[in-house]
PDB file of C-alpha atoms in Angstrom:
ATOM      1  CA  MET A   1      -0.799 -17.630 -10.853  1.00  0.00           C
ATOM      2  CA  GLU A   2       0.946 -14.640  -9.282  1.00  0.00           C
ATOM      3  CA  ALA A   3       2.400 -14.843  -5.842  1.00  0.00           C
ATOM      4  CA  PRO A   4       0.837 -12.449  -3.325  1.00  0.00           C
ATOM      5  CA  ALA A   5       2.702  -9.187  -2.898  1.00  0.00           C
ATOM      6  CA  ALA A   6       5.265  -9.241  -0.139  1.00  0.00           C
ATOM      7  CA  PRO A   7       4.196  -7.225   2.902  1.00  0.00           C
ATOM      8  CA  GLN A   8       5.686  -3.762   3.056  1.00  0.00           C
ATOM      9  CA  ASP A   9       8.391  -3.169   5.622  1.00  0.00           C
ATOM     10  CA  PRO A  10       7.167  -0.925   8.439  1.00  0.00           C
ATOM     11  CA  THR A  11       7.996   2.764   8.083  1.00  0.00           C
ATOM     12  CA  GLU A  12       9.167   4.140  11.418  1.00  0.00           C
ATOM     13  CA  THR A  13       9.692   7.691  12.656  1.00  0.00           C
ATOM     14  CA  ARG A  14      10.826   8.692  16.152  1.00  0.00           C
ATOM     15  CA  LEU A  15      10.336  12.054  17.841  1.00  0.00           C
ATOM     16  CA  THR A  16      10.996  13.623  21.218  1.00  0.00           C
ATOM     17  CA  ILE A  17       8.216  15.873  22.504  1.00  0.00           C
ATOM     18  CA  THR A  18       8.820  18.186  25.464  1.00  0.00           C
ATOM     19  CA  SER A  19       5.408  19.765  26.147  1.00  0.00           C
ATOM     20  CA  PRO A  20       1.672  19.192  25.724  1.00  0.00           C
ATOM     21  CA  GLU A  21       1.600  21.987  23.113  1.00  0.00           C
ATOM     22  CA  GLN A  22       4.258  20.164  21.078  1.00  0.00           C
ATOM     23  CA  MET A  23       2.116  16.995  21.283  1.00  0.00           C
ATOM     24  CA  ARG A  24      -0.894  18.925  19.945  1.00  0.00           C
ATOM     25  CA  GLU A  25       1.264  20.404  17.205  1.00  0.00           C
ATOM     26  CA  LEU A  26       2.421  16.900  16.260  1.00  0.00           C
ATOM     27  CA  GLY A  27      -1.251  15.967  15.941  1.00  0.00           C
ATOM     28  CA  ARG A  28      -1.954  18.991  13.726  1.00  0.00           C
ATOM     29  CA  ARG A  29       1.002  18.131  11.478  1.00  0.00           C
ATOM     30  CA  LEU A  30       0.119  14.426  11.350  1.00  0.00           C
ATOM     31  CA  ALA A  31      -3.451  15.337  10.360  1.00  0.00           C
ATOM     32  CA  LYS A  32      -2.089  16.753   7.096  1.00  0.00           C
ATOM     33  CA  LEU A  33      -0.887  13.243   6.182  1.00  0.00           C
ATOM     34  CA  LEU A  34      -4.156  11.495   7.060  1.00  0.00           C
ATOM     35  CA  ARG A  35      -7.025  10.694   4.740  1.00  0.00           C
ATOM     36  CA  ALA A  36     -10.325   8.863   4.850  1.00  0.00           C
ATOM     37  CA  GLY A  37      -9.783   5.171   5.509  1.00  0.00           C
ATOM     38  CA  ASP A  38      -6.819   5.638   7.860  1.00  0.00           C
ATOM     39  CA  LEU A  39      -6.654   3.741  11.142  1.00  0.00           C
ATOM     40  CA  VAL A  40      -4.404   5.232  13.819  1.00  0.00           C
ATOM     41  CA  MET A  41      -3.711   3.151  16.927  1.00  0.00           C
ATOM     42  CA  LEU A  42      -2.391   5.027  19.982  1.00  0.00           C
ATOM     43  CA  SER A  43      -0.712   3.381  22.937  1.00  0.00           C
ATOM     44  CA  GLY A  44       1.154   4.625  25.957  1.00  0.00           C
ATOM     45  CA  GLU A  45       0.882   4.898  29.706  1.00  0.00           C
ATOM     46  CA  LEU A  46      -1.974   6.778  31.344  1.00  0.00           C
ATOM     47  CA  GLY A  47      -1.231  10.466  30.966  1.00  0.00           C
ATOM     48  CA  ALA A  48       1.228   9.928  28.113  1.00  0.00           C
ATOM     49  CA  GLY A  49      -0.582  12.327  25.775  1.00  0.00           C
ATOM     50  CA  LYS A  50      -2.802  10.139  23.588  1.00  0.00           C
ATOM     51  CA  THR A  51      -5.833  12.405  23.920  1.00  0.00           C
ATOM     52  CA  THR A  52      -3.683  15.528  23.556  1.00  0.00           C
ATOM     53  CA  LEU A  53      -2.318  14.149  20.283  1.00  0.00           C
ATOM     54  CA  THR A  54      -5.868  13.333  19.153  1.00  0.00           C
ATOM     55  CA  ARG A  55      -6.981  16.871  20.043  1.00  0.00           C
ATOM     56  CA  GLY A  56      -4.297  18.134  17.646  1.00  0.00           C
ATOM     57  CA  LEU A  57      -5.493  15.675  14.998  1.00  0.00           C
ATOM     58  CA  GLY A  58      -9.016  17.060  15.354  1.00  0.00           C
ATOM     59  CA  GLU A  59      -7.740  20.616  14.972  1.00  0.00           C
ATOM     60  CA  GLY A  60      -5.688  19.664  11.928  1.00  0.00           C
ATOM     61  CA  LEU A  61      -8.574  17.778  10.317  1.00  0.00           C
ATOM     62  CA  GLY A  62     -10.951  20.658  11.016  1.00  0.00           C
ATOM     63  CA  VAL A  63     -13.633  18.694  12.822  1.00  0.00           C
ATOM     64  CA  ARG A  64     -16.522  19.858  14.979  1.00  0.00           C
ATOM     65  CA  GLY A  65     -16.625  19.457  18.728  1.00  0.00           C
ATOM     66  CA  ALA A  66     -14.087  19.412  21.502  1.00  0.00           C
ATOM     67  CA  VAL A  67     -11.890  16.330  21.325  1.00  0.00           C
ATOM     68  CA  THR A  68     -11.880  14.864  24.822  1.00  0.00           C
ATOM     69  CA  SER A  69     -11.234  11.399  26.172  1.00  0.00           C
ATOM     70  CA  PRO A  70     -14.107   9.087  25.196  1.00  0.00           C
ATOM     71  CA  THR A  71     -13.371   6.711  28.095  1.00  0.00           C
ATOM     72  CA  PHE A  72     -16.925   6.590  29.399  1.00  0.00           C
ATOM     73  CA  VAL A  73     -18.726   6.693  26.039  1.00  0.00           C
ATOM     74  CA  ILE A  74     -16.190   4.437  24.246  1.00  0.00           C
ATOM     75  CA  ALA A  75     -16.409   6.376  20.941  1.00  0.00           C
ATOM     76  CA  ARG A  76     -17.130   9.866  19.666  1.00  0.00           C
ATOM     77  CA  VAL A  77     -17.667  10.962  16.073  1.00  0.00           C
ATOM     78  CA  HIS A  78     -16.458  14.452  15.165  1.00  0.00           C
ATOM     79  CA  PRO A  79     -17.928  15.502  11.794  1.00  0.00           C
ATOM     80  CA  SER A  80     -15.792  17.563   9.449  1.00  0.00           C
ATOM     81  CA  LEU A  81     -16.478  21.287   9.275  1.00  0.00           C
ATOM     82  CA  GLY A  82     -15.230  21.286   5.685  1.00  0.00           C
ATOM     83  CA  ASP A  83     -14.755  18.694   3.002  1.00  0.00           C
ATOM     84  CA  GLY A  84     -12.389  16.442   4.955  1.00  0.00           C
ATOM     85  CA  PRO A  85     -13.143  13.140   6.648  1.00  0.00           C
ATOM     86  CA  PRO A  86     -14.834  12.892  10.040  1.00  0.00           C
ATOM     87  CA  LEU A  87     -12.740  11.822  13.023  1.00  0.00           C
ATOM     88  CA  VAL A  88     -13.913   8.771  14.971  1.00  0.00           C
ATOM     89  CA  HIS A  89     -12.159   8.760  18.364  1.00  0.00           C
ATOM     90  CA  VAL A  90     -12.349   5.458  20.258  1.00  0.00           C
ATOM     91  CA  ASP A  91     -11.076   4.589  23.736  1.00  0.00           C
ATOM     92  CA  ALA A  92     -10.795   0.799  24.016  1.00  0.00           C
ATOM     93  CA  TYR A  93      -9.259   0.868  27.527  1.00  0.00           C
ATOM     94  CA  ARG A  94     -12.282  -0.704  29.205  1.00  0.00           C
ATOM     95  CA  LEU A  95     -12.915  -3.218  26.425  1.00  0.00           C
ATOM     96  CA  GLY A  96     -11.330  -6.575  27.081  1.00  0.00           C
ATOM     97  CA  GLY A  97     -12.051  -8.500  23.900  1.00  0.00           C
ATOM     98  CA  GLY A  98     -10.916  -8.154  20.352  1.00  0.00           C
ATOM     99  CA  LEU A  99     -12.706  -6.831  17.330  1.00  0.00           C
ATOM    100  CA  ASP A 100     -15.809  -8.904  18.176  1.00  0.00           C
ATOM    101  CA  GLU A 101     -16.432  -6.819  21.309  1.00  0.00           C
ATOM    102  CA  MET A 102     -15.983  -3.630  19.293  1.00  0.00           C
ATOM    103  CA  GLU A 103     -18.306  -4.772  16.499  1.00  0.00           C
ATOM    104  CA  ASP A 104     -21.205  -2.690  17.827  1.00  0.00           C
ATOM    105  CA  LEU A 105     -19.162   0.438  17.124  1.00  0.00           C
ATOM    106  CA  ASP A 106     -19.328  -0.297  13.377  1.00  0.00           C
ATOM    107  CA  LEU A 107     -15.701   0.702  12.913  1.00  0.00           C
ATOM    108  CA  ASP A 108     -15.487  -1.445   9.793  1.00  0.00           C
ATOM    109  CA  VAL A 109     -18.405   0.498   8.304  1.00  0.00           C
ATOM    110  CA  ASN A 110     -16.991   3.914   9.295  1.00  0.00           C
ATOM    111  CA  LEU A 111     -13.403   3.227   8.229  1.00  0.00           C
ATOM    112  CA  PRO A 112     -13.679   3.902   4.469  1.00  0.00           C
ATOM    113  CA  GLU A 113     -14.978   7.463   4.941  1.00  0.00           C
ATOM    114  CA  SER A 114     -13.391   8.394   8.286  1.00  0.00           C
ATOM    115  CA  VAL A 115     -10.102   8.722  10.094  1.00  0.00           C
ATOM    116  CA  ILE A 116     -10.382   6.346  13.040  1.00  0.00           C
ATOM    117  CA  VAL A 117      -8.157   6.891  16.069  1.00  0.00           C
ATOM    118  CA  VAL A 118      -8.204   4.135  18.690  1.00  0.00           C
ATOM    119  CA  GLU A 119      -6.569   4.591  22.075  1.00  0.00           C
ATOM    120  CA  TRP A 120      -5.582   1.297  23.720  1.00  0.00           C
ATOM    121  CA  GLY A 121      -6.451  -0.580  20.521  1.00  0.00           C
ATOM    122  CA  GLU A 122      -3.629  -3.114  20.341  1.00  0.00           C
ATOM    123  CA  GLY A 123      -4.967  -6.649  20.159  1.00  0.00           C
ATOM    124  CA  LYS A 124      -8.445  -5.296  19.433  1.00  0.00           C
ATOM    125  CA  VAL A 125      -8.639  -3.559  16.048  1.00  0.00           C
ATOM    126  CA  GLU A 126      -5.746  -4.799  13.917  1.00  0.00           C
ATOM    127  CA  GLU A 127      -8.148  -6.984  11.928  1.00  0.00           C
ATOM    128  CA  LEU A 128      -9.840  -3.887  10.503  1.00  0.00           C
ATOM    129  CA  THR A 129      -7.041  -3.268   8.017  1.00  0.00           C
ATOM    130  CA  GLU A 130      -3.479  -4.272   7.212  1.00  0.00           C
ATOM    131  CA  ASP A 131      -2.671  -0.596   6.593  1.00  0.00           C
ATOM    132  CA  ARG A 132      -2.502   1.251   9.883  1.00  0.00           C
ATOM    133  CA  LEU A 133      -0.398   3.734  11.785  1.00  0.00           C
ATOM    134  CA  GLN A 134       0.736   2.673  15.229  1.00  0.00           C
ATOM    135  CA  VAL A 135       1.758   5.502  17.551  1.00  0.00           C
ATOM    136  CA  VAL A 136       3.508   4.581  20.795  1.00  0.00           C
ATOM    137  CA  ILE A 137       4.083   7.320  23.360  1.00  0.00           C
ATOM    138  CA  HIS A 138       6.582   6.647  26.133  1.00  0.00           C
ATOM    139  CA  ARG A 139       6.888   8.830  29.214  1.00  0.00           C
ATOM    140  CA  ALA A 140       8.639   8.573  32.545  1.00  0.00           C
ATOM    141  CA  VAL A 141       6.420   6.833  35.073  1.00  0.00           C
ATOM    142  CA  GLY A 142       6.127   7.374  38.801  1.00  0.00           C
ATOM    143  CA  ASP A 143       6.194  10.621  40.755  1.00  0.00           C
ATOM    144  CA  THR A 144       7.584  12.938  38.120  1.00  0.00           C
ATOM    145  CA  THR A 145       6.780  16.254  36.502  1.00  0.00           C
ATOM    146  CA  ASP A 146       8.819  15.311  33.443  1.00  0.00           C
ATOM    147  CA  GLU A 147       6.989  16.437  30.287  1.00  0.00           C
ATOM    148  CA  VAL A 148       9.337  14.603  27.889  1.00  0.00           C
ATOM    149  CA  ARG A 149       7.647  12.045  25.642  1.00  0.00           C
ATOM    150  CA  HIS A 150       9.293   9.715  23.145  1.00  0.00           C
ATOM    151  CA  VAL A 151       6.938   9.050  20.244  1.00  0.00           C
ATOM    152  CA  THR A 152       7.385   6.231  17.749  1.00  0.00           C
ATOM    153  CA  LEU A 153       5.164   6.248  14.670  1.00  0.00           C
ATOM    154  CA  THR A 154       5.152   2.991  12.725  1.00  0.00           C
ATOM    155  CA  GLY A 155       3.318   2.849   9.430  1.00  0.00           C
ATOM    156  CA  LEU A 156       2.238  -0.657   8.492  1.00  0.00           C
ATOM    157  CA  GLY A 157       1.155  -1.619   5.001  1.00  0.00           C
ATOM    158  CA  GLU A 158       1.474  -0.127   1.561  1.00  0.00           C
ATOM    159  CA  ARG A 159      -0.523   2.989   2.508  1.00  0.00           C
ATOM    160  CA  TRP A 160       2.273   4.146   4.819  1.00  0.00           C
ATOM    161  CA  SER A 161       5.275   3.169   2.667  1.00  0.00           C
ATOM    162  CA  ASP A 162       5.548   6.674   1.220  1.00  0.00           C
ATOM    163  CA  ALA A 163       3.074   8.696   3.286  1.00  0.00           C
ATOM    164  CA  GLY A 164       5.695  11.205   4.422  1.00  0.00           C
ATOM    165  CA  LEU A 165       6.027  10.302   8.112  1.00  0.00           C
ATOM    166  CA  GLU A 166       9.649  11.434   7.953  1.00  0.00           C
ATOM    167  CA  THR A 167       8.451  15.010   7.365  1.00  0.00           C
ATOM    168  CA  LEU A 168       7.174  15.084  10.966  1.00  0.00           C
ATOM    169  CA  THR A 169      10.760  15.233  12.250  1.00  0.00           C
ATOM    170  CA  ALA A 170      11.587  18.392  10.290  1.00  0.00           C
TER     171      ALA A 170
END
């Protein structure tokens, strides 16, 4: 009997972003690394740039519809305009429970053929897959006009071990 494969060490990339346009561009570049079946979890303070990053992902994936915050509808599906995967954009901010509370969204059904991006998903969607990309966006809080964001992308699982996250820093 073979022992189970050892879990892959996380792959981590750090970036400094200085404008909303750079955040969108990061999304467009990251989209080139994504494929159907990918789960991307976004976290950061309110106003950190999660939706701006997702807007860039939508542009890079070539999906239909304006990518806006799905806070009041919980989830939006953006079909592909070409042959790429659709983008499922979820805002779990108002959801208190774990995956059980999100079950009605059918994320487990959509995952194999879609790219799923979940804002505020920590503690709620990790059970969907061991392979996921966690994106943490830090910004200065309080009364500030500082546009600087520190972004940490952590790829978990075999899928992300050689996905090319390091190319995002070039």
